[in-house]
mmCIF file of C-alpha atoms and ligand atoms in Angstrom:
data_model
loop_
_atom_site.group_PDB
_atom_site.id
_atom_site.type_symbol
_atom_site.label_atom_id
_atom_site.label_comp_id
_atom_site.label_asym_id
_atom_site.label_seq_id
_atom_site.Cartn_x
_atom_site.Cartn_y
_atom_site.Cartn_z
ATOM 1 C CA UNK A 244 26.532 53.154 60.359
ATOM 2 C CA UNK A 245 23.078 54.244 61.586
ATOM 3 C CA UNK A 246 24.534 56.696 64.096
ATOM 4 C CA UNK A 247 26.771 58.437 61.570
ATOM 5 C CA UNK A 248 25.732 61.947 60.591
ATOM 6 C CA UNK A 249 27.338 62.853 57.296
ATOM 7 C CA UNK A 250 27.926 66.249 55.700
ATOM 8 C CA UNK A 251 28.662 66.447 51.969
ATOM 9 C CA UNK A 252 30.206 69.820 51.062
ATOM 10 C CA UNK A 253 29.895 70.613 47.351
ATOM 11 C CA UNK A 254 26.903 68.283 47.085
ATOM 12 C CA UNK A 255 25.433 69.906 43.945
ATOM 13 C CA UNK A 256 28.353 69.081 41.670
ATOM 14 C CA UNK A 257 29.052 66.138 39.386
ATOM 15 C CA UNK A 258 30.189 63.797 42.153
ATOM 16 C CA UNK A 259 27.914 65.138 44.890
ATOM 17 C CA UNK A 260 24.818 64.603 42.745
ATOM 18 C CA UNK A 261 25.612 60.894 42.618
ATOM 19 C CA UNK A 262 27.186 60.536 46.069
ATOM 20 C CA UNK A 263 24.256 62.104 47.914
ATOM 21 C CA UNK A 264 21.596 59.514 46.943
ATOM 22 C CA UNK A 265 24.192 56.750 47.240
ATOM 23 C CA UNK A 266 25.042 57.609 50.854
ATOM 24 C CA UNK A 267 21.410 58.317 51.764
ATOM 25 C CA UNK A 268 20.447 54.850 50.517
ATOM 26 C CA UNK A 269 23.142 53.353 52.729
ATOM 27 C CA UNK A 270 23.012 55.484 55.872
ATOM 28 C CA UNK A 271 19.408 56.735 55.812
ATOM 29 C CA UNK A 272 17.808 59.881 54.360
ATOM 30 C CA UNK A 273 17.974 61.769 57.660
ATOM 31 C CA UNK A 274 21.637 61.011 58.245
ATOM 32 C CA UNK A 275 23.152 62.656 55.172
ATOM 33 C CA UNK A 276 23.154 66.448 54.860
ATOM 34 C CA UNK A 277 23.874 68.210 51.551
ATOM 35 C CA UNK A 278 25.694 71.554 51.584
ATOM 36 C CA UNK A 279 26.809 73.782 48.750
ATOM 37 C CA UNK A 280 27.446 77.431 47.948
ATOM 38 C CA UNK A 281 24.656 77.148 45.311
ATOM 39 C CA UNK A 282 21.102 76.054 45.991
ATOM 40 C CA UNK A 283 20.080 72.713 44.456
ATOM 41 C CA UNK A 284 17.651 72.665 41.534
ATOM 42 C CA UNK A 285 15.322 70.247 43.345
ATOM 43 C CA UNK A 286 13.782 70.658 46.796
ATOM 44 C CA UNK A 287 15.817 68.995 49.552
ATOM 45 C CA UNK A 288 14.758 69.604 53.158
ATOM 46 C CA UNK A 289 18.176 68.489 54.339
ATOM 47 C CA UNK A 290 20.109 71.007 52.230
ATOM 48 C CA UNK A 291 22.251 73.708 53.894
ATOM 49 C CA UNK A 292 23.555 76.751 52.065
ATOM 50 C CA UNK A 293 27.255 76.986 52.956
ATOM 51 C CA UNK A 294 30.360 78.749 51.742
ATOM 52 C CA UNK A 295 33.082 76.443 53.031
ATOM 53 C CA UNK A 296 35.554 79.355 52.894
ATOM 54 C CA UNK A 297 33.703 80.678 55.935
ATOM 55 C CA UNK A 298 35.278 78.745 58.819
ATOM 56 C CA UNK A 299 32.806 79.997 61.413
ATOM 57 C CA UNK A 300 29.761 79.088 59.328
ATOM 58 C CA UNK A 301 31.201 75.634 58.734
ATOM 59 C CA UNK A 302 31.962 75.124 62.442
ATOM 60 C CA UNK A 303 28.455 76.263 63.425
ATOM 61 C CA UNK A 304 26.870 73.854 60.942
ATOM 62 C CA UNK A 305 28.965 70.894 62.103
ATOM 63 C CA UNK A 306 28.124 71.686 65.744
ATOM 64 C CA UNK A 307 24.407 72.255 65.138
ATOM 65 C CA UNK A 308 23.931 69.021 63.207
ATOM 66 C CA UNK A 309 26.323 66.830 65.253
ATOM 67 C CA UNK A 310 28.236 65.853 62.125
ATOM 68 C CA UNK A 311 30.464 62.782 62.505
ATOM 69 C CA UNK A 312 31.755 62.461 58.914
ATOM 70 C CA UNK A 313 32.567 65.065 56.254
ATOM 71 C CA UNK A 314 32.937 64.464 52.515
ATOM 72 C CA UNK A 315 34.609 67.625 51.247
ATOM 73 C CA UNK A 316 33.988 67.850 47.494
ATOM 74 C CA UNK A 317 34.002 71.620 46.968
ATOM 75 C CA UNK A 318 36.790 72.802 44.675
ATOM 76 C CA UNK A 319 37.532 74.701 41.482
ATOM 77 C CA UNK A 320 38.542 72.117 38.872
ATOM 78 C CA UNK A 321 41.553 71.911 36.542
ATOM 79 C CA UNK A 322 40.393 73.733 33.403
ATOM 80 C CA UNK A 323 38.296 76.394 35.156
ATOM 81 C CA UNK A 324 41.093 76.914 37.671
ATOM 82 C CA UNK A 325 43.506 78.217 35.045
ATOM 83 C CA UNK A 326 41.304 81.305 34.523
ATOM 84 C CA UNK A 327 42.157 82.468 38.058
ATOM 85 C CA UNK A 328 45.214 80.639 39.427
ATOM 86 C CA UNK A 329 45.517 82.461 42.763
ATOM 87 C CA UNK A 330 41.769 82.464 43.387
ATOM 88 C CA UNK A 331 41.649 78.729 42.703
ATOM 89 C CA UNK A 332 44.534 78.062 45.068
ATOM 90 C CA UNK A 333 42.832 80.178 47.695
ATOM 91 C CA UNK A 334 39.419 78.479 47.449
ATOM 92 C CA UNK A 335 40.752 74.942 47.196
ATOM 93 C CA UNK A 336 43.220 75.197 50.065
ATOM 94 C CA UNK A 337 41.197 77.521 52.315
ATOM 95 C CA UNK A 338 38.046 75.376 52.228
ATOM 96 C CA UNK A 339 40.122 72.266 52.842
ATOM 97 C CA UNK A 340 42.038 73.735 55.805
ATOM 98 C CA UNK A 341 38.723 74.911 57.251
ATOM 99 C CA UNK A 342 37.408 71.352 57.032
ATOM 100 C CA UNK A 343 40.540 69.970 58.701
ATOM 101 C CA UNK A 344 40.386 72.459 61.555
ATOM 102 C CA UNK A 345 36.653 72.023 62.121
ATOM 103 C CA UNK A 346 37.045 68.242 62.056
ATOM 104 C CA UNK A 347 39.893 68.403 64.562
ATOM 105 C CA UNK A 348 38.259 70.823 66.967
ATOM 106 C CA UNK A 349 34.692 69.431 66.775
ATOM 107 C CA UNK A 350 35.683 65.767 67.043
ATOM 108 C CA UNK A 351 34.502 64.731 63.561
ATOM 109 C CA UNK A 352 35.394 61.059 63.283
ATOM 110 C CA UNK A 353 36.163 60.692 59.571
ATOM 111 C CA UNK A 354 36.871 62.958 56.625
ATOM 112 C CA UNK A 355 36.968 62.149 52.904
ATOM 113 C CA UNK A 356 38.418 64.454 50.297
ATOM 114 C CA UNK A 357 39.082 63.727 46.648
ATOM 115 C CA UNK A 358 42.474 64.417 45.184
ATOM 116 C CA UNK A 359 43.146 63.964 41.479
ATOM 117 C CA UNK A 360 45.480 62.625 38.821
ATOM 118 C CA UNK A 361 46.258 66.353 38.364
ATOM 119 C CA UNK A 362 48.811 66.057 41.200
ATOM 120 C CA UNK A 363 51.133 64.366 38.694
ATOM 121 C CA UNK A 364 53.263 66.354 36.286
ATOM 122 C CA UNK A 365 55.013 65.398 33.047
ATOM 123 C CA UNK A 366 58.018 63.968 34.953
ATOM 124 C CA UNK A 367 56.239 60.764 36.070
ATOM 125 C CA UNK A 368 56.029 57.377 34.352
ATOM 126 C CA UNK A 369 53.077 58.258 32.141
ATOM 127 C CA UNK A 370 52.171 54.619 31.437
ATOM 128 C CA UNK A 371 51.799 53.706 35.130
ATOM 129 C CA UNK A 372 52.245 56.680 37.438
ATOM 130 C CA UNK A 373 53.608 55.379 40.705
ATOM 131 C CA UNK A 374 51.848 56.098 43.999
ATOM 132 C CA UNK A 375 54.980 57.737 45.368
ATOM 133 C CA UNK A 376 55.993 59.726 42.290
ATOM 134 C CA UNK A 377 57.624 63.098 42.860
ATOM 135 C CA UNK A 378 54.678 65.475 42.474
ATOM 136 C CA UNK A 379 55.384 68.372 40.119
ATOM 137 C CA UNK A 380 51.946 69.433 38.840
ATOM 138 C CA UNK A 381 51.635 72.113 36.152
ATOM 139 C CA UNK A 382 48.179 73.514 37.034
ATOM 140 C CA UNK A 383 47.056 75.591 39.998
ATOM 141 C CA UNK A 384 44.440 72.886 40.610
ATOM 142 C CA UNK A 385 47.151 70.202 40.766
ATOM 143 C CA UNK A 386 49.276 72.365 43.051
ATOM 144 C CA UNK A 387 46.347 72.844 45.420
ATOM 145 C CA UNK A 388 45.490 69.123 45.480
ATOM 146 C CA UNK A 389 49.130 68.126 46.115
ATOM 147 C CA UNK A 390 49.312 70.606 49.009
ATOM 148 C CA UNK A 391 46.002 69.348 50.447
ATOM 149 C CA UNK A 392 47.231 65.751 50.295
ATOM 150 C CA UNK A 393 50.201 66.694 52.445
ATOM 151 C CA UNK A 394 48.030 68.649 54.878
ATOM 152 C CA UNK A 395 45.793 65.572 55.184
ATOM 153 C CA UNK A 396 48.774 63.418 56.146
ATOM 154 C CA UNK A 397 49.910 66.132 58.585
ATOM 155 C CA UNK A 398 46.537 66.162 60.383
ATOM 156 C CA UNK A 399 46.527 62.390 60.515
ATOM 157 C CA UNK A 400 50.019 62.133 62.005
ATOM 158 C CA UNK A 401 49.881 65.220 64.226
ATOM 159 C CA UNK A 402 46.277 65.037 65.496
ATOM 160 C CA UNK A 403 45.118 61.508 64.656
ATOM 161 C CA UNK A 404 42.378 62.807 62.344
ATOM 162 C CA UNK A 405 41.023 59.851 60.355
ATOM 163 C CA UNK A 406 41.186 61.401 56.898
ATOM 164 C CA UNK A 407 41.034 59.325 53.725
ATOM 165 C CA UNK A 408 41.454 60.261 50.084
ATOM 166 C CA UNK A 409 41.500 59.002 46.499
ATOM 167 C CA UNK A 410 43.235 60.477 43.476
ATOM 168 C CA UNK A 411 40.223 60.226 41.196
ATOM 169 C CA UNK A 412 40.794 59.879 37.473
ATOM 170 C CA UNK A 413 38.327 61.646 35.140
ATOM 171 C CA UNK A 414 34.867 60.628 36.302
ATOM 172 C CA UNK A 415 32.259 59.713 33.686
ATOM 173 C CA UNK A 416 28.643 59.997 34.789
ATOM 174 C CA UNK A 417 25.188 60.792 33.448
ATOM 175 C CA UNK A 418 23.564 62.461 36.509
ATOM 176 C CA UNK A 419 24.873 65.998 35.859
ATOM 177 C CA UNK A 420 27.272 67.736 33.529
ATOM 178 C CA UNK A 421 30.836 67.976 34.820
ATOM 179 C CA UNK A 422 32.248 71.083 36.477
ATOM 180 C CA UNK A 423 35.115 72.400 34.335
ATOM 181 C CA UNK A 424 37.772 69.696 34.306
ATOM 182 C CA UNK A 425 40.068 68.431 31.552
ATOM 183 C CA UNK A 426 38.256 65.107 31.181
ATOM 184 C CA UNK A 427 34.799 66.715 30.761
ATOM 185 C CA UNK A 428 34.788 65.814 27.066
ATOM 186 C CA UNK A 429 34.334 62.147 28.036
ATOM 187 C CA UNK A 430 30.929 63.018 29.521
ATOM 188 C CA UNK A 431 29.794 65.566 26.912
ATOM 189 C CA UNK A 432 30.505 63.152 24.068
ATOM 190 C CA UNK A 433 27.759 60.764 25.229
ATOM 191 C CA UNK A 434 25.167 63.537 25.368
ATOM 192 C CA UNK A 435 25.986 64.549 21.793
ATOM 193 C CA UNK A 436 25.849 60.928 20.615
ATOM 194 C CA UNK A 437 22.393 60.359 22.074
ATOM 195 C CA UNK A 438 21.142 63.708 20.735
ATOM 196 C CA UNK A 439 22.610 62.694 17.341
ATOM 197 C CA UNK A 440 24.735 65.829 17.111
ATOM 198 C CA UNK A 441 28.327 66.231 15.956
ATOM 199 C CA UNK A 442 30.749 66.432 18.872
ATOM 200 C CA UNK A 443 33.617 68.928 18.928
ATOM 201 C CA UNK A 444 36.404 67.543 21.100
ATOM 202 C CA UNK A 445 38.789 69.903 22.891
ATOM 203 C CA UNK A 446 41.463 67.197 23.055
ATOM 204 C CA UNK A 447 43.222 65.710 20.033
ATOM 205 C CA UNK A 448 43.210 62.113 18.857
ATOM 206 C CA UNK A 449 45.609 59.886 20.754
ATOM 207 C CA UNK A 450 45.160 61.661 24.101
ATOM 208 C CA UNK A 451 44.891 58.748 26.487
ATOM 209 C CA UNK A 452 43.808 59.575 30.044
ATOM 210 C CA UNK A 453 42.739 57.550 33.086
ATOM 211 C CA UNK A 454 38.957 57.524 33.594
ATOM 212 C CA UNK A 455 36.468 55.842 35.888
ATOM 213 C CA UNK A 456 32.731 55.265 35.694
ATOM 214 C CA UNK A 457 30.784 56.962 38.514
ATOM 215 C CA UNK A 458 29.477 53.665 39.940
ATOM 216 C CA UNK A 459 33.074 52.513 40.369
ATOM 217 C CA UNK A 460 34.158 55.859 41.845
ATOM 218 C CA UNK A 461 31.369 55.633 44.443
ATOM 219 C CA UNK A 462 32.234 52.025 45.222
ATOM 220 C CA UNK A 463 35.912 52.875 45.720
ATOM 221 C CA UNK A 464 34.976 55.806 47.956
ATOM 222 C CA UNK A 465 32.752 53.684 50.157
ATOM 223 C CA UNK A 466 35.250 50.813 50.295
ATOM 224 C CA UNK A 467 37.947 53.214 51.442
ATOM 225 C CA UNK A 468 35.704 54.952 53.972
ATOM 226 C CA UNK A 469 34.440 51.667 55.439
ATOM 227 C CA UNK A 470 37.849 49.953 55.572
ATOM 228 C CA UNK A 471 39.284 49.386 59.063
ATOM 229 C CA UNK A 472 41.585 52.313 59.873
ATOM 230 C CA UNK A 473 44.614 50.014 60.097
ATOM 231 C CA UNK A 474 44.126 49.031 56.414
ATOM 232 C CA UNK A 475 44.390 52.650 55.280
ATOM 233 C CA UNK A 476 48.125 52.977 55.121
ATOM 234 C CA UNK A 477 48.323 55.920 52.733
ATOM 235 C CA UNK A 478 47.134 59.132 54.350
ATOM 236 C CA UNK A 479 47.998 61.484 51.523
ATOM 237 C CA UNK A 480 45.787 60.030 48.770
ATOM 238 C CA UNK A 481 45.497 56.675 46.983
ATOM 239 C CA UNK A 482 46.083 56.258 43.239
ATOM 240 C CA UNK A 483 42.901 54.900 41.661
ATOM 241 C CA UNK A 484 42.571 53.451 38.161
ATOM 242 C CA UNK A 485 39.355 52.592 36.333
ATOM 243 C CA UNK A 486 40.292 52.257 32.651
ATOM 244 C CA UNK A 487 42.285 54.409 30.245
ATOM 245 C CA UNK A 488 41.077 55.610 26.871
ATOM 246 C CA UNK A 489 41.432 58.173 24.103
ATOM 247 C CA UNK A 490 38.624 60.178 22.454
ATOM 248 C CA UNK A 491 38.740 57.949 19.381
ATOM 249 C CA UNK A 492 38.387 54.810 21.522
ATOM 250 C CA UNK A 493 35.165 56.238 22.987
ATOM 251 C CA UNK A 494 33.957 57.171 19.486
ATOM 252 C CA UNK A 495 34.627 53.654 18.299
ATOM 253 C CA UNK A 496 32.531 52.218 21.170
ATOM 254 C CA UNK A 497 29.717 54.725 20.580
ATOM 255 C CA UNK A 498 29.635 53.842 16.871
ATOM 256 C CA UNK A 499 28.659 50.290 17.788
ATOM 257 C CA UNK A 500 25.272 51.835 18.643
ATOM 258 C CA UNK A 501 25.295 55.127 16.702
ATOM 259 C CA UNK A 502 27.226 54.265 13.508
ATOM 260 C CA UNK A 503 26.821 57.782 12.062
ATOM 261 C CA UNK A 504 28.205 59.551 15.121
ATOM 262 C CA UNK A 505 30.637 62.307 14.075
ATOM 263 C CA UNK A 506 33.514 63.966 15.954
ATOM 264 C CA UNK A 507 35.612 67.014 15.107
ATOM 265 C CA UNK A 508 38.919 67.547 16.887
ATOM 266 C CA UNK A 509 39.605 71.141 17.938
ATOM 267 C CA UNK A 510 42.190 71.025 20.743
ATOM 268 C CA UNK A 511 42.405 74.097 22.994
ATOM 269 C CA UNK A 512 44.362 75.057 26.144
ATOM 270 C CA UNK A 513 43.137 71.885 27.860
ATOM 271 C CA UNK A 514 45.371 69.798 25.561
ATOM 272 C CA UNK A 515 48.478 71.050 27.404
ATOM 273 C CA UNK A 516 46.922 70.058 30.742
ATOM 274 C CA UNK A 517 46.048 66.589 29.435
ATOM 275 C CA UNK A 518 49.574 66.208 28.011
ATOM 276 C CA UNK A 519 51.011 66.835 31.471
ATOM 277 C CA UNK A 520 48.999 64.001 33.052
ATOM 278 C CA UNK A 521 49.727 60.256 33.084
ATOM 279 C CA UNK A 522 47.905 57.908 30.699
ATOM 280 C CA UNK A 523 47.461 55.364 33.465
ATOM 281 C CA UNK A 524 48.097 55.253 37.196
ATOM 282 C CA UNK A 525 49.360 52.293 39.172
ATOM 283 C CA UNK A 526 46.813 51.622 41.922
ATOM 284 C CA UNK A 527 48.474 48.581 43.471
ATOM 285 C CA UNK A 528 48.284 50.074 46.977
ATOM 286 C CA UNK A 529 44.505 50.563 46.752
ATOM 287 C CA UNK A 530 44.190 46.969 45.540
ATOM 288 C CA UNK A 531 46.467 45.552 48.228
ATOM 289 C CA UNK A 532 45.401 47.696 51.197
ATOM 290 C CA UNK A 533 41.597 47.631 50.903
ATOM 291 C CA UNK A 534 40.780 45.356 47.982
ATOM 292 C CA UNK A 535 40.080 47.820 45.157
ATOM 293 C CA UNK A 536 39.125 46.340 41.782
ATOM 294 C CA UNK A 537 37.470 48.316 38.987
ATOM 295 C CA UNK A 538 34.217 46.794 37.668
ATOM 296 C CA UNK A 539 33.718 48.941 34.584
ATOM 297 C CA UNK A 540 35.843 49.065 31.459
ATOM 298 C CA UNK A 541 35.130 51.262 28.424
ATOM 299 C CA UNK A 542 32.635 48.902 26.760
ATOM 300 C CA UNK A 543 30.349 48.326 29.760
ATOM 301 C CA UNK A 544 30.539 52.003 30.755
ATOM 302 C CA UNK A 545 29.497 53.064 27.231
ATOM 303 C CA UNK A 546 26.362 50.912 27.385
ATOM 304 C CA UNK A 547 25.436 52.346 30.795
ATOM 305 C CA UNK A 548 25.984 55.945 29.684
ATOM 306 C CA UNK A 549 24.040 55.596 26.437
ATOM 307 C CA UNK A 550 21.153 53.733 28.076
ATOM 308 C CA UNK A 551 20.834 56.284 30.896
ATOM 309 C CA UNK A 552 21.012 59.281 28.555
ATOM 310 C CA UNK A 553 18.516 57.752 26.123
ATOM 311 C CA UNK A 554 16.071 57.566 29.036
ATOM 312 C CA UNK A 555 16.856 61.098 30.134
ATOM 313 C CA UNK A 556 16.375 62.624 26.677
ATOM 314 C CA UNK A 557 13.365 60.445 25.849
ATOM 315 C CA UNK A 558 15.117 58.821 22.927
ATOM 316 C CA UNK A 559 13.778 55.400 21.975
ATOM 317 C CA UNK A 560 16.575 53.005 22.694
ATOM 318 C CA UNK A 561 19.152 52.415 19.992
ATOM 319 C CA UNK A 562 20.544 49.750 22.281
ATOM 320 C CA UNK A 563 17.320 47.800 22.044
ATOM 321 C CA UNK A 564 16.997 48.225 18.277
ATOM 322 C CA UNK A 565 15.089 51.410 17.362
ATOM 323 C CA UNK A 566 16.620 54.882 17.041
ATOM 324 C CA UNK A 567 13.767 57.305 16.474
ATOM 325 C CA UNK A 568 13.042 60.108 18.929
ATOM 326 C CA UNK A 569 10.100 59.583 21.257
ATOM 327 C CA UNK A 570 8.967 63.212 20.995
HETATM 328 P P1 NAD B 942 31.913 70.196 40.542
HETATM 329 O O1 NAD B 942 32.574 71.461 40.089
HETATM 330 O O2 NAD B 942 30.926 69.538 39.651
HETATM 331 O O3 NAD B 942 31.232 70.430 41.959
HETATM 332 C C1 NAD B 942 31.841 71.172 42.984
HETATM 333 C C2 NAD B 942 30.745 71.742 43.864
HETATM 334 O O4 NAD B 942 31.358 72.511 44.907
HETATM 335 C C3 NAD B 942 29.798 72.687 43.116
HETATM 336 O O5 NAD B 942 28.462 72.284 43.297
HETATM 337 C C4 NAD B 942 30.075 74.051 43.720
HETATM 338 O O6 NAD B 942 28.933 74.886 43.784
HETATM 339 C C5 NAD B 942 30.565 73.665 45.105
HETATM 340 N N1 NAD B 942 31.400 74.700 45.719
HETATM 341 C C6 NAD B 942 32.354 75.450 45.133
HETATM 342 N N2 NAD B 942 32.887 76.300 46.019
HETATM 343 C C7 NAD B 942 32.249 76.082 47.199
HETATM 344 C C8 NAD B 942 32.352 76.656 48.500
HETATM 345 N N3 NAD B 942 33.226 77.659 48.753
HETATM 346 N N4 NAD B 942 31.562 76.195 49.478
HETATM 347 C C9 NAD B 942 30.664 75.199 49.234
HETATM 348 N N5 NAD B 942 30.511 74.625 48.018
HETATM 349 C C10 NAD B 942 31.298 75.067 47.021
HETATM 350 O O7 NAD B 942 33.105 69.181 40.916
HETATM 351 P P2 NAD B 942 33.025 67.590 40.959
HETATM 352 O O8 NAD B 942 33.395 67.092 39.610
HETATM 353 O O9 NAD B 942 31.801 67.139 41.614
HETATM 354 O O10 NAD B 942 34.285 67.297 41.881
HETATM 355 C C11 NAD B 942 34.161 67.167 43.280
HETATM 356 C C12 NAD B 942 35.537 66.967 43.846
HETATM 357 O O11 NAD B 942 36.152 65.840 43.232
HETATM 358 C C13 NAD B 942 36.482 68.143 43.629
HETATM 359 O O12 NAD B 942 37.266 68.313 44.784
HETATM 360 C C14 NAD B 942 37.331 67.698 42.482
HETATM 361 O O13 NAD B 942 38.600 68.286 42.537
HETATM 362 C C15 NAD B 942 37.411 66.200 42.701
HETATM 363 N N6 NAD B 942 37.680 65.459 41.467
HETATM 364 C C16 NAD B 942 36.727 65.390 40.488
HETATM 365 C C17 NAD B 942 36.992 64.671 39.327
HETATM 366 C C18 NAD B 942 35.968 64.559 38.215
HETATM 367 O O14 NAD B 942 36.257 63.969 37.168
HETATM 368 N N7 NAD B 942 34.761 65.077 38.400
HETATM 369 C C19 NAD B 942 38.243 64.048 39.159
HETATM 370 C C20 NAD B 942 39.186 64.177 40.163
HETATM 371 C C21 NAD B 942 38.889 64.851 41.330
#
């Protein structure tokens, strides 16, 4: 572990903001390099400005820093992607192929890339999407992730590149705001609750989607990356399930602490994307192959989100009995 030199590409985003301190705590501050096309808002002496579409810049960085592992997070997400389908395809696949080629030619030992539940289309079993479902995604984002999964398997079989991947569900976290996905509402809703504002939801009641709390997503990522290579039998991407919920289920949990919390439903184009995705995925292979088990369900995640955001906004804790603002 101590000799690994890790590069996180897309480190300023929702996942990177949590993954960076998590990996630095495990591998050492010096061993984990953050890279992104945007500068971070806080000073980080181990940050590198990088456009991962630039294959030469990426190769030079990997060579200069003797990188042994890459976590490739950079992508345009599902909802934002629909504004520019071809551009999204281009960025998502080009950056990924650059990472594969650099890893292969520079002898990078391990690569992680996140896929998504967006690889599934409306044809799958929506109550328990099977690992090996026929993938017929309806978004450019889903198309790009499905293609990248197959390229990952190709590089594993053809070149022996040790590449590992998870099909993340919607990730709920408090560190940063999410980056333009279809499950973003499930993060925004907690901010509005703590700020005691009415929340306008872009999905309608009854829209059940698979979600996962960030702590669980990080745990799953590390478990997969640290598993012996022989345990990792799926080299496209593993289904991963945290818990599944609808907007009204989250509201109901929030109202245990903020009884006056109000929601308005105003579905937009993201409803069609959500309707094309499964309500739950079957992650039996992750459980069997490397021991995955989700720790957080909706109730425990709600407490963590509200507590963390109360601290962030300086709101005296409702969870410990008093609900007045500190400022
Ligand atoms: P995000 O949009 O919050 O962050 C992506 C980061 O990549 C941004 O900081 C952006 O500046 C950077 N980036 C974009 N283009 C780049 C480029 N050309 N070169 C370098 N950096 C670039 O996304 P996220 O939510 O952190 O997601 C990270 C990954 O996880 C993505 O691949 C996404 O598809 C996947 N994923 C996320 C979720 C989720 O709920 N957040 C769910 C499933 C899969």
